[in-house]
C-alpha positions as CSV (number, residue, x, y, z in Angstrom):
1,X,49.3,162.5,74.8
2,X,52.1,163.2,77.2
3,X,54.7,163.0,74.4
4,X,52.7,165.5,72.2
5,X,52.3,167.8,75.2
6,X,56.1,167.8,76.0
7,X,56.9,168.6,72.3
8,X,54.4,171.4,72.2
9,X,52.4,169.6,69.5
10,X,48.9,170.4,70.6
11,X,47.3,169.4,67.3
12,X,48.7,165.9,67.7
13,X,47.4,165.8,71.2
14,X,44.0,166.8,70.0
15,X,44.0,164.2,67.2
16,X,45.0,161.4,69.7
17,X,42.2,162.5,72.0
18,X,39.7,162.4,69.1
19,X,41.0,158.9,68.1
20,X,40.5,157.7,71.6
21,X,36.9,158.7,71.7
22,X,36.2,157.4,68.2
23,X,37.6,154.0,69.3
24,X,35.3,154.0,72.3
25,X,38.2,154.5,74.8
26,X,37.0,156.7,77.6
27,X,39.6,159.3,78.5
28,X,40.5,159.3,82.1
29,X,41.3,162.3,84.3
30,X,45.0,162.1,83.4
31,X,44.2,162.2,79.6
32,X,41.9,165.3,80.1
33,X,44.4,167.1,82.3
34,X,47.2,166.4,79.8
35,X,45.2,167.7,76.8
36,X,43.9,170.8,78.7
37,X,47.5,171.6,79.8
38,X,48.7,171.2,76.2
39,X,46.0,173.5,74.9
40,X,46.6,176.1,77.6
41,X,50.3,176.2,76.8
42,X,49.5,176.7,73.1
43,X,47.1,179.5,74.0
44,X,44.1,177.9,72.4
45,X,41.3,179.1,74.7
46,X,38.4,178.2,72.5
47,X,39.6,174.6,72.1
48,X,40.3,174.4,75.8
49,X,36.8,175.4,76.7
50,X,35.4,173.0,74.1
51,X,37.4,170.1,75.7
52,X,36.4,171.3,79.1
53,X,32.7,171.1,78.2
54,X,33.2,167.5,76.9
55,X,34.9,166.7,80.2
56,X,31.9,167.9,82.1
57,X,29.6,165.6,80.1
58,X,32.1,162.7,80.4
59,X,32.4,163.1,84.1
60,X,31.5,159.5,84.9
61,X,34.8,158.3,83.5
62,X,36.6,161.0,85.4
63,X,35.0,160.0,88.6
64,X,36.1,156.4,88.0
65,X,39.7,157.6,87.4
66,X,39.6,159.6,90.7
67,X,38.4,156.5,92.6
68,X,41.1,154.4,91.1
69,X,43.6,157.0,92.2
70,X,42.1,156.9,95.7
71,X,41.1,160.5,95.5
72,X,37.7,159.9,97.1
73,X,36.9,163.5,98.2
74,X,37.5,164.8,94.7
75,X,35.3,162.0,93.3
76,X,32.5,163.0,95.7
77,X,33.0,166.6,94.7
78,X,32.8,165.7,91.0
79,X,29.6,163.7,91.7
80,X,28.0,166.7,93.3
81,X,29.2,168.9,90.4
82,X,27.4,166.5,88.0
83,X,24.1,167.2,89.9
84,X,24.7,171.0,89.8
85,X,25.1,170.7,86.0
86,X,21.9,168.6,85.8
87,X,23.9,165.6,84.7
88,X,22.4,162.5,86.1
89,X,24.9,160.0,87.5
90,X,24.4,156.5,86.1
91,X,24.8,153.1,87.7
92,X,28.5,152.9,86.6
93,X,29.3,156.2,88.3
94,X,27.5,155.2,91.5
95,X,29.2,151.7,91.4
96,X,32.7,153.4,91.2
97,X,32.1,155.8,94.1
98,X,30.3,153.3,96.4
99,X,33.0,150.7,95.8
100,X,35.7,153.2,96.6
101,X,33.9,154.1,99.8
102,X,33.6,150.4,100.7
103,X,37.3,149.9,100.3
104,X,37.9,152.8,102.7
105,X,35.3,151.4,105.1
106,X,33.3,154.6,104.9
107,X,30.0,152.7,105.3
108,X,27.9,155.6,106.4
109,X,28.6,157.6,103.2
110,X,28.4,154.4,101.0
111,X,24.9,153.6,102.4
112,X,23.8,157.3,102.0
113,X,24.9,157.2,98.3
114,X,23.1,153.9,97.8
115,X,19.9,155.3,99.1
116,X,20.3,158.4,97.0
117,X,20.9,156.3,93.9
118,X,17.7,154.4,94.5
119,X,15.7,157.7,95.1
120,X,17.0,159.0,91.7
121,X,15.5,155.9,90.0
122,X,19.0,154.4,89.2
123,X,18.6,150.6,89.3
124,X,21.6,148.6,90.6
125,X,22.6,145.8,88.2
126,X,24.8,142.7,88.5
127,X,28.0,144.7,87.7
128,X,27.2,147.1,90.5
129,X,26.7,144.3,93.0
130,X,29.8,142.4,91.7
131,X,31.9,145.6,92.4
132,X,30.4,146.4,95.8
133,X,30.5,142.8,97.2
134,X,34.1,142.4,95.9
135,X,35.2,145.7,97.5
136,X,33.7,144.6,100.9
137,X,35.3,141.2,100.7
138,X,38.7,142.7,99.9
139,X,38.3,144.9,103.0
140,X,37.6,141.9,105.1
141,X,34.1,143.1,105.8
142,X,32.1,139.9,105.5
143,X,29.0,141.3,107.3
144,X,28.8,144.3,104.8
145,X,29.3,141.9,101.9
146,X,26.4,139.9,103.1
147,X,24.2,143.0,103.5
148,X,24.8,143.9,99.8
149,X,24.2,140.2,98.8
150,X,20.8,140.4,100.6
151,X,20.0,143.6,98.7
152,X,20.9,141.9,95.5
153,X,18.4,139.2,96.2
154,X,15.8,141.7,97.2
155,X,16.1,143.6,94.0
156,X,15.7,140.4,91.9
157,X,19.2,140.6,90.5
158,X,20.5,137.1,89.9
159,X,23.8,136.5,91.9
160,X,26.8,135.8,89.7
161,X,29.8,133.5,90.2
162,X,31.9,136.6,90.9
163,X,29.6,137.6,93.9
164,X,29.6,134.0,95.3
165,X,33.4,133.9,94.9
166,X,33.9,137.2,96.8
167,X,31.5,136.0,99.6
168,X,33.2,132.6,100.0
169,X,36.7,134.2,99.9
170,X,35.5,136.5,102.7
171,X,34.3,133.5,104.6
172,X,37.7,131.8,104.3
173,X,39.4,135.0,105.6
174,X,36.9,135.2,108.5
175,X,37.2,131.5,109.2
176,X,33.5,130.9,108.7
177,X,33.4,127.4,106.9
178,X,29.7,126.8,107.8
179,X,28.6,130.1,106.2
180,X,30.8,129.2,103.2
181,X,29.0,125.9,102.9
182,X,25.6,127.5,103.2
183,X,26.5,130.0,100.4
184,X,27.8,127.3,98.2
185,X,24.5,125.4,98.6
186,X,22.6,128.6,97.8
187,X,24.7,129.0,94.7
188,X,23.8,125.5,93.5
189,X,20.1,126.0,94.3
190,X,20.2,129.3,92.3
191,X,21.6,127.2,89.3
192,X,24.7,129.4,89.2
193,X,27.6,127.2,88.0
194,X,30.7,127.4,90.2
195,X,33.9,128.1,88.4
196,X,37.5,127.2,89.5
197,X,37.8,130.4,91.5
198,X,34.7,129.6,93.5
199,X,35.8,126.0,94.1
200,X,39.3,127.2,95.3
201,X,37.6,129.7,97.6
202,X,35.2,127.1,99.0
203,X,38.0,124.6,99.7
204,X,40.1,127.3,101.4
205,X,37.1,128.2,103.6
206,X,36.5,124.6,104.6
207,X,40.1,124.1,105.3
208,X,40.4,127.2,107.4
209,X,39.1,125.2,110.4
210,X,40.3,121.8,109.4
211,X,37.1,120.5,107.7
212,X,39.2,118.4,105.4
213,X,36.6,115.7,104.8
214,X,34.0,118.1,103.3
215,X,36.9,119.8,101.4
216,X,37.8,116.4,99.9
217,X,34.2,115.9,98.8
218,X,34.2,119.3,97.2
219,X,37.4,118.5,95.3
220,X,35.9,115.3,94.0
């Protein structure tokens, strides 16, 4: 897209954009911006408006792109624009924004959006909780990760190995081996099979305060 734009070949840019969508590749904010710029330079107002309308419908992927670029205020603005356009945000959109807020430790706004999501009838799924718990764990916010884990249990969503891995890694960082041991036992009771990442995280948590005997048992 960038190459077509630089050469002034707006038709090629439009074809690439169409091919992306046909292949199920969601254009991100950079793709849309590049195409809109190419059409603007080529003085194609009708096509520009058509793409802009597609962009409005496809705002979920744009919001995800803004979050990945750490442009959280713009993402929140885009979310609000979706509502004004009577476009209902889905669980993927909410997951992207709330995870971004969690990484920034903006817990008040994250909690507010979670409640709004529930009030709109959007049900959090395992991908949502994987994303949120992981974001909390990476931000060294064990207590918040545990809060979302508790919500996951309350909403009858079965915890995944990814959630347990994030929680146990957070326990290792917080030097909470007893909590890591409790979570590992909960994982076994829930019949969630630990993978290599979970075992590594568990052993690291146990070793964080010198519990080498239990760590040795876990290895065996």
